Short mmCIF file of C-alpha atoms in Angstrom, two decimals:
data_model
loop_
_atom_site.label_atom_id
_atom_site.label_comp_id
_atom_site.label_asym_id
_atom_site.label_seq_id
_atom_site.Cartn_x
_atom_site.Cartn_y
_atom_site.Cartn_z
CA PHE A 586 0.00 0.00 0.00
CA VAL A 587 1.16 3.55 -0.74
CA ARG A 588 -0.69 6.27 1.13
CA TRP A 589 -0.37 9.97 1.86
CA LEU A 590 0.87 10.74 5.34
CA GLY A 591 -1.71 12.50 7.53
CA THR A 592 -4.80 11.88 5.39
CA ASN A 593 -4.17 8.15 4.80
CA GLN A 594 -5.53 8.59 1.28
CA PRO A 595 -4.31 6.14 -1.37
CA ALA A 596 -1.56 7.36 -3.76
CA GLU A 597 -2.39 6.27 -7.29
CA GLY A 598 0.12 5.74 -10.13
CA ILE A 599 3.22 5.48 -7.89
CA GLU A 600 5.90 3.06 -9.04
CA VAL A 601 6.84 0.43 -6.45
CA VAL A 602 9.97 -1.72 -6.69
CA VAL A 603 10.59 -5.02 -4.89
CA LYS A 604 14.18 -6.32 -4.89
CA PRO A 605 15.56 -9.46 -3.25
CA ILE A 606 18.24 -8.92 -0.61
CA ALA A 607 21.48 -10.95 -0.66
CA ASP A 608 20.25 -13.10 -3.55
CA PRO A 609 23.14 -14.37 -5.67
CA MET A 610 20.94 -15.04 -8.72
CA PRO A 611 21.56 -12.26 -11.29
CA ARG A 612 18.14 -12.63 -12.94
CA THR A 613 16.31 -11.73 -9.73
CA ARG A 614 18.66 -9.02 -8.51
CA ILE A 615 16.96 -6.23 -10.51
CA GLY A 616 13.62 -6.91 -8.83
CA LYS A 617 10.09 -6.27 -10.08
CA ARG A 618 8.18 -3.04 -10.70
CA ARG A 619 4.47 -2.24 -10.45
CA ARG A 620 2.38 0.93 -10.30
CA THR A 621 -0.27 1.44 -7.65
CA ASP A 622 -3.93 1.29 -8.67
CA GLU A 623 -6.71 3.68 -7.64
CA ASN A 624 -6.62 2.14 -4.17
CA GLY A 625 -2.88 2.77 -3.80
CA VAL A 626 -2.12 -0.96 -4.06
CA ALA A 627 0.72 -2.65 -5.96
CA ARG A 628 0.61 -6.46 -5.92
CA PHE A 629 3.67 -8.66 -6.39
CA SER A 630 3.45 -12.39 -6.90
CA GLY A 631 5.70 -15.14 -8.17
CA LEU A 632 8.83 -13.78 -6.55
CA GLY A 633 10.62 -17.01 -7.34
CA GLY A 634 14.16 -17.85 -8.28
CA GLN A 635 15.32 -17.59 -4.70
CA VAL A 636 18.01 -20.01 -3.58
CA MET A 637 17.72 -18.97 0.07
CA ASP A 638 15.64 -20.76 2.71
CA ASP A 639 14.42 -17.50 4.25
CA PRO A 640 14.32 -14.89 1.44
CA LYS A 641 14.07 -11.21 2.27
CA PHE A 642 13.07 -8.32 0.03
CA GLN A 643 13.50 -4.56 -0.09
CA ILE A 644 10.44 -2.58 -1.14
CA THR A 645 10.47 1.11 -2.11
CA ALA A 646 8.16 3.65 -3.71
CA ILE A 647 9.89 5.63 -6.46
CA LEU A 648 8.97 9.32 -6.60
CA PRO A 649 10.23 11.39 -9.56
CA GLY A 650 12.41 14.17 -8.21
CA VAL A 651 12.62 12.54 -4.78
CA GLY A 652 13.95 9.02 -5.22
CA PRO A 653 13.15 5.79 -3.36
CA VAL A 654 10.96 6.03 -0.24
CA GLU A 655 11.12 3.04 2.09
CA PRO A 656 8.68 1.79 4.73
CA ASP A 657 9.72 1.79 8.36
CA ARG A 658 11.10 -1.73 8.03
CA ARG A 659 14.04 -2.16 5.65
CA SER A 660 13.66 -5.89 4.86
CA ILE A 661 10.32 -7.59 4.21
CA GLY A 662 9.51 -11.29 4.04
CA PRO A 663 7.15 -12.98 1.59
CA ASP A 664 3.36 -13.04 2.06
CA GLU A 665 3.33 -9.67 3.84
CA GLU A 666 1.34 -6.48 3.46
CA VAL A 667 3.49 -3.35 3.63
CA THR A 668 2.42 0.31 3.78
CA ILE A 669 4.63 3.18 2.57
CA TYR A 670 3.64 6.69 3.61
CA LEU A 671 4.48 9.73 1.47
CA ARG A 672 4.67 13.32 2.71
CA ARG A 673 1.93 15.58 1.41
CA ASP A 674 4.12 18.41 0.15
CA GLY A 675 3.51 20.23 -3.09
CA VAL A 676 3.49 18.54 -6.49
CA ILE A 677 4.74 20.23 -9.67
CA LYS A 678 3.77 18.80 -13.03
CA GLY A 679 3.99 19.77 -16.67
CA LYS A 680 4.65 18.61 -20.20
CA VAL A 681 7.72 19.12 -22.39
CA LEU A 682 7.66 19.31 -26.20
CA GLY A 683 10.57 19.37 -28.60
CA ALA A 684 11.23 21.87 -31.39
CA ASP A 685 9.02 19.78 -33.69
CA GLY A 686 6.10 19.96 -31.27
CA GLU A 687 6.37 16.28 -30.33
CA PRO A 688 6.59 15.21 -26.66
CA LEU A 689 10.08 14.43 -25.39
CA PRO A 690 10.41 10.96 -23.86
CA ARG A 691 13.40 11.90 -21.68
CA PHE A 692 14.74 15.22 -20.47
CA HIS A 693 16.67 16.71 -17.57
CA ILE A 694 15.09 18.98 -14.97
CA SER A 695 16.90 20.88 -12.23
CA VAL A 696 14.90 22.53 -9.48
CA GLU A 697 16.58 25.52 -7.86
CA PRO A 698 15.02 26.81 -4.64
CA ILE A 699 15.38 30.57 -4.89
CA GLY A 700 18.08 31.62 -2.43
CA PHE A 701 19.44 28.10 -1.97
CA LEU A 702 21.65 25.61 -3.81
CA THR A 703 20.52 23.84 -6.98
CA ARG A 704 18.96 20.41 -6.58
CA GLN A 705 19.66 18.25 -9.62
CA LEU A 706 16.96 15.80 -10.72
CA TRP A 707 16.58 13.36 -13.59
CA VAL A 708 12.92 13.25 -14.57
CA TRP A 709 11.24 11.52 -17.48
CA GLY A 710 7.85 10.14 -18.23
CA GLU A 711 5.39 9.02 -20.85
CA ARG A 712 4.47 11.49 -23.62
CA GLY A 713 6.88 14.07 -22.23
CA GLU A 714 4.96 14.50 -18.99
CA PHE A 715 6.67 14.92 -15.63
CA LYS A 716 5.67 15.11 -11.98
CA LEU A 717 7.84 16.22 -9.06
CA TYR A 718 6.53 14.99 -5.73
CA GLN A 719 7.22 16.18 -2.18
CA VAL A 720 8.41 19.65 -3.19
CA PRO A 721 8.59 21.72 0.03
CA GLU A 722 6.67 24.98 0.16
CA GLY A 723 8.51 27.86 -1.52
CA ARG A 724 9.44 29.54 -4.79
CA TYR A 725 11.63 27.72 -7.31
CA LYS A 726 13.34 28.11 -10.64
CA LEU A 727 12.68 25.14 -12.89
CA HIS A 728 15.31 24.46 -15.59
CA VAL A 729 14.51 22.09 -18.47
CA ARG A 730 17.35 20.72 -20.63
CA HIS A 731 17.53 18.25 -23.48
CA GLY A 732 20.33 17.59 -25.97
CA ASN A 733 20.88 20.48 -28.38
CA LEU A 734 17.68 22.30 -27.43
CA VAL A 735 17.85 25.69 -25.71
CA GLU A 736 17.39 25.48 -21.95
CA VAL A 737 14.04 26.78 -20.64
CA GLU A 738 13.70 28.45 -17.25
CA ARG A 739 10.40 28.94 -15.41
CA GLU A 740 9.55 30.27 -11.96
CA VAL A 741 7.06 28.21 -9.98
CA ALA A 742 5.64 28.22 -6.46
CA SER A 743 4.92 25.06 -4.47
CA LYS A 744 2.18 24.88 -1.83
CA PRO A 745 1.64 22.04 0.67
CA GLY A 746 -0.96 19.52 -0.47
CA GLU A 747 -1.53 21.27 -3.82
CA GLU A 748 -0.66 20.23 -7.35
CA THR A 749 0.82 23.00 -9.51
CA ASP A 750 0.55 22.56 -13.27
CA ILE A 751 3.02 24.76 -15.17
CA GLY A 752 1.47 23.71 -18.49
CA THR A 753 3.30 22.88 -21.70
CA ILE A 754 6.92 23.87 -22.28
CA ARG A 755 8.08 23.97 -25.89
CA MET A 756 11.82 23.90 -26.42
CA GLU A 757 13.64 25.43 -29.40
CA SER A 758 16.64 24.20 -31.37
CA GLY A 759 19.98 25.69 -30.33
CA ALA A 760 23.47 26.02 -31.72
CA GLU A 761 26.49 23.89 -30.88
CA ILE A 762 30.02 25.03 -30.11
CA TYR A 763 32.76 22.43 -30.46
CA GLY A 764 36.52 22.27 -30.79
CA THR A 765 39.78 21.00 -29.37
CA VAL A 766 41.75 22.29 -26.38
CA THR A 767 45.53 22.08 -26.61
CA ARG A 768 48.23 23.19 -24.19
CA SER A 769 50.43 26.11 -25.13
CA ASP A 770 53.55 24.00 -24.48
CA GLY A 771 52.25 21.04 -26.53
CA ALA A 772 52.01 18.70 -23.53
CA PRO A 773 48.98 16.36 -23.25
CA LEU A 774 46.01 17.40 -21.13
CA GLU A 775 45.99 16.05 -17.58
CA GLY A 776 43.36 16.15 -14.87
CA VAL A 777 40.02 17.91 -15.31
CA VAL A 778 39.92 20.58 -18.03
CA LYS A 779 36.66 22.53 -18.28
CA VAL A 780 35.19 24.85 -20.89
CA HIS A 781 32.74 27.52 -19.69
CA LEU A 782 30.43 29.63 -21.85
CA VAL A 783 29.42 32.83 -20.05
CA ARG A 784 27.63 36.07 -20.83
CA GLN A 785 27.59 39.45 -19.17
CA VAL A 786 24.32 40.42 -17.50
CA ARG A 787 23.18 43.08 -15.04
CA ASP A 788 22.48 42.02 -11.46
CA ASP A 789 19.03 43.36 -10.56
CA ARG A 790 19.94 43.66 -6.87
CA THR A 791 23.25 45.51 -7.17
CA GLY A 792 23.01 47.01 -10.65
CA HIS A 793 26.52 45.73 -11.45
CA GLU A 794 27.55 43.79 -14.54
CA VAL A 795 28.26 40.14 -13.67
CA PHE A 796 29.14 37.00 -15.63
CA GLN A 797 26.47 34.33 -15.88
CA THR A 798 27.44 30.77 -16.82
CA VAL A 799 25.32 29.51 -19.73
CA LYS A 800 26.92 26.12 -20.45
CA ARG A 801 29.71 23.94 -19.11
CA ALA A 802 31.63 21.08 -20.68
CA VAL A 803 34.49 18.81 -19.65
CA CYS A 804 37.17 17.98 -22.21
CA LYS A 805 37.70 14.38 -23.24
CA THR A 806 41.15 12.82 -23.03
CA ASP A 807 41.87 13.87 -26.61
CA GLY A 808 41.04 17.50 -25.77
CA THR A 809 37.72 17.69 -27.65
CA TYR A 810 34.65 19.35 -26.13
CA ARG A 811 31.05 20.17 -27.08
CA LEU A 812 28.63 22.79 -25.78
CA LYS A 813 25.04 22.10 -26.86
CA GLY A 814 21.80 24.06 -26.83
CA ILE A 815 23.29 27.57 -27.20
CA PRO A 816 20.77 30.41 -27.76
CA GLU A 817 21.51 33.38 -29.97
CA GLY A 818 23.55 36.17 -28.39
CA GLU A 819 27.03 37.38 -27.49
CA PHE A 820 29.12 35.17 -25.22
CA LEU A 821 32.60 34.58 -23.85
CA ILE A 822 34.22 31.16 -23.86
CA GLN A 823 36.97 30.21 -21.43
CA VAL A 824 39.05 27.12 -20.72
CA MET A 825 40.34 26.33 -17.23
CA GLU A 826 42.01 23.58 -15.26
CA GLU A 827 40.69 22.06 -12.06
CA GLU A 828 43.18 23.78 -9.75
CA VAL A 829 44.35 26.75 -11.83
CA THR A 830 42.11 29.65 -12.87
CA GLY A 831 42.71 33.15 -14.10
CA THR A 832 45.52 32.34 -16.55
CA ASN A 833 43.39 31.96 -19.68
CA PRO A 834 41.61 35.04 -21.10
CA ALA A 835 38.05 34.56 -22.35
CA ALA A 836 37.45 34.63 -26.12
CA PRO A 837 34.29 36.26 -27.57
CA VAL A 838 31.88 34.18 -29.62
CA SER A 839 28.71 35.34 -31.38
CA ILE A 840 25.71 33.09 -32.09
CA ALA A 841 23.14 34.30 -34.62
CA ALA A 842 19.64 32.91 -35.18
CA GLY A 843 19.75 29.70 -37.21
CA THR A 844 23.40 29.01 -36.44
CA GLY A 845 24.17 25.29 -36.49
CA GLY A 846 27.69 24.41 -35.36
CA VAL A 847 30.57 26.75 -34.54
CA GLN A 848 34.14 25.51 -34.16
CA ARG A 849 36.35 27.20 -31.55
CA ASP A 850 39.73 25.65 -30.85
CA LEU A 851 41.17 26.84 -27.55
CA THR A 852 44.63 27.07 -26.04
CA LEU A 853 45.18 26.18 -22.39
CA HIS A 854 47.94 28.25 -20.78
CA GLY A 855 49.55 26.77 -17.70
CA ALA A 856 50.30 28.85 -14.62
CA GLY A 857 53.56 30.39 -13.50
CA PHE A 858 54.17 31.96 -10.10
CA VAL A 859 56.29 34.71 -8.61
CA ARG A 860 57.55 35.29 -5.05
CA LEU A 861 57.97 38.87 -3.91
CA SER A 862 59.61 40.27 -0.77
CA PHE A 863 59.04 43.87 0.34
CA VAL A 864 61.53 45.92 2.37
CA ASP A 865 61.69 49.59 3.34
CA LEU A 866 64.55 51.85 4.42
CA ILE A 867 63.82 52.66 8.05
CA ASP A 868 66.39 54.54 10.16
CA GLY A 869 69.10 53.57 7.69
CA GLU A 870 68.26 49.85 7.75
CA LEU A 871 66.33 47.64 5.29
CA ARG A 872 63.42 46.03 7.10
CA ALA A 873 60.65 43.74 5.89
CA VAL A 874 57.28 45.47 5.64
CA ILE A 875 53.67 44.40 5.15
CA MET A 876 52.86 43.81 1.47
CA PRO A 877 51.44 46.93 -0.20
CA ARG A 878 48.89 46.67 -2.99
CA THR A 879 50.82 45.13 -5.89
CA GLU A 880 49.78 44.26 -9.44
CA LEU A 881 51.55 42.52 -12.29
CA VAL A 882 50.82 44.00 -15.72
CA HIS A 883 51.24 41.79 -18.79
CA LEU A 884 53.36 43.87 -21.16
CA GLU A 885 51.89 42.27 -24.31
CA THR A 886 48.17 42.40 -23.50
CA GLY A 887 48.12 45.19 -20.89
CA GLU A 888 46.03 43.04 -18.56
CA SER A 889 46.74 43.53 -14.87
CA LYS A 890 46.24 41.10 -11.99
CA LEU A 891 46.51 41.66 -8.25
CA TRP A 892 49.32 39.76 -6.52
CA THR A 893 47.94 38.14 -3.36
CA GLY A 894 50.77 35.76 -2.54
CA GLU A 895 53.21 33.31 -4.05
CA ARG A 896 50.37 31.00 -5.16
CA THR A 897 48.77 33.66 -7.38
CA PRO A 898 48.76 32.07 -10.89
CA TYR A 899 49.91 33.98 -14.00
CA ARG A 900 50.11 32.89 -17.59
CA GLY A 901 53.57 32.92 -19.11
CA GLY A 902 55.00 36.20 -20.35
CA ARG A 903 56.79 39.41 -19.49
CA TYR A 904 55.27 41.50 -16.68
CA ALA A 905 55.82 44.90 -15.10
CA ILE A 906 55.36 45.18 -11.34
CA ARG A 907 53.11 48.03 -10.20
CA VAL A 908 52.99 49.11 -6.53
CA ASP A 909 50.60 51.46 -4.72
CA LEU A 910 52.17 53.05 -1.62
CA LYS A 911 50.10 54.63 1.11
CA GLN A 912 50.90 58.27 1.81
CA PRO A 913 50.84 59.93 5.26
CA ASP A 914 47.36 61.33 4.48
CA GLY A 915 46.06 57.83 3.68
CA THR A 916 45.94 58.22 -0.10
CA LEU A 917 47.67 55.80 -2.47
CA GLN A 918 50.47 56.86 -4.81
CA ARG A 919 51.00 54.57 -7.80
CA HIS A 920 54.52 53.57 -8.85
CA GLU A 921 54.51 52.14 -12.37
CA ASN A 922 57.04 49.62 -13.70
CA VAL A 923 58.92 49.21 -10.44
CA GLN A 924 60.60 46.16 -11.96
CA GLU A 925 60.07 43.80 -14.90
CA VAL A 926 59.94 40.03 -14.56
CA THR A 927 59.53 37.07 -16.95
CA ILE A 928 57.22 34.28 -15.76
CA GLN A 929 57.43 30.81 -17.27
CA GLU A 930 54.51 28.36 -17.13
CA GLY A 931 55.06 25.69 -14.51
CA GLU A 932 57.86 27.61 -12.78
CA THR A 933 58.17 29.94 -9.80
CA VAL A 934 60.24 33.11 -10.16
CA GLY A 935 61.89 34.67 -7.17
CA PRO A 936 62.01 35.60 -4.46
CA ILE A 937 62.35 39.10 -5.91
CA GLU A 938 63.22 41.77 -3.38
CA LEU A 939 61.48 45.08 -3.95
CA ALA A 940 63.23 47.88 -2.05
CA LEU A 941 60.72 50.72 -1.80
CA HIS A 942 62.36 54.09 -1.07
CA GLU A 943 60.53 57.37 -0.83
CA ILE A 944 62.02 60.83 -0.27
CA ARG A 945 60.15 62.81 2.31
CA ASN A 946 61.10 66.19 3.78
CA GLY A 947 64.42 66.05 1.94
CA GLY A 948 65.54 62.94 3.88
#
């Protein structure tokens, strides 16, 4: 029996799975599946094939978007009646159509409680229909994804004991970005190499321009990647390693309406590092001082990056060191090109001692 907790009403159309426990026979290990009838009942018979004298079974109700729900007892013997109770939270349902107007048999839905972390769910059903059970009360963002179709986002509210129908969602065909990632030094890729497609949007709360991730992909061992379901618009594409970020500038990519596939081969620059030591002339002696605000400026691209310590990653190249010194009145005075340094990928330069002298009052 499958019933709703509190009201004891039968739950119709819920899939129930019965699996044998500790049964060595492969053909019975997957178990049997039934859906509950209008009375909330799923009947299982002929659970044969057991080679054990006292067979035990595990029984669960499968809720889309929730997973398996077990009764109070974990293992059940034969010839028993078992009741599984389900919480009466909200239910969200809808239907998903493809670009051709036909229902999708399988698609991916992620439910994102607004203000909380994303909850990833795999949901599929007959004729493209889906139902998410036991959705706690609150407001959510529902994301629908499938293959090379453009992701659809909807806001929905869930109320306890109520079923919310968001209607029919029709997805549109999207573009595909593909290519190969190679290292700048020609070495093979190692570890996790990711490709992110982002776009610049305005944050409604702060009014600032921020980067929003549209798609992510992980490179295969041969360096190839694919980003599917890209809508039209202006984007930036960036490649990064698992432990090193900030060494690879983003490349712009434009997707027009009707675009099919776009090839973008990317270069992965490894990280180099630099160690700096700061000293000041105090009473005629050089003494170590607290690190002032320091940036390294790439002489070829003009890009600057704040130095926060010897683990700050930089792509290979020639850099000028820029230092901002605090004045007696609290303002900062910028000192350009204090020293130049060449950083090699995979190497650490330094320590470089920066002696910062300043003439004050003729002394």
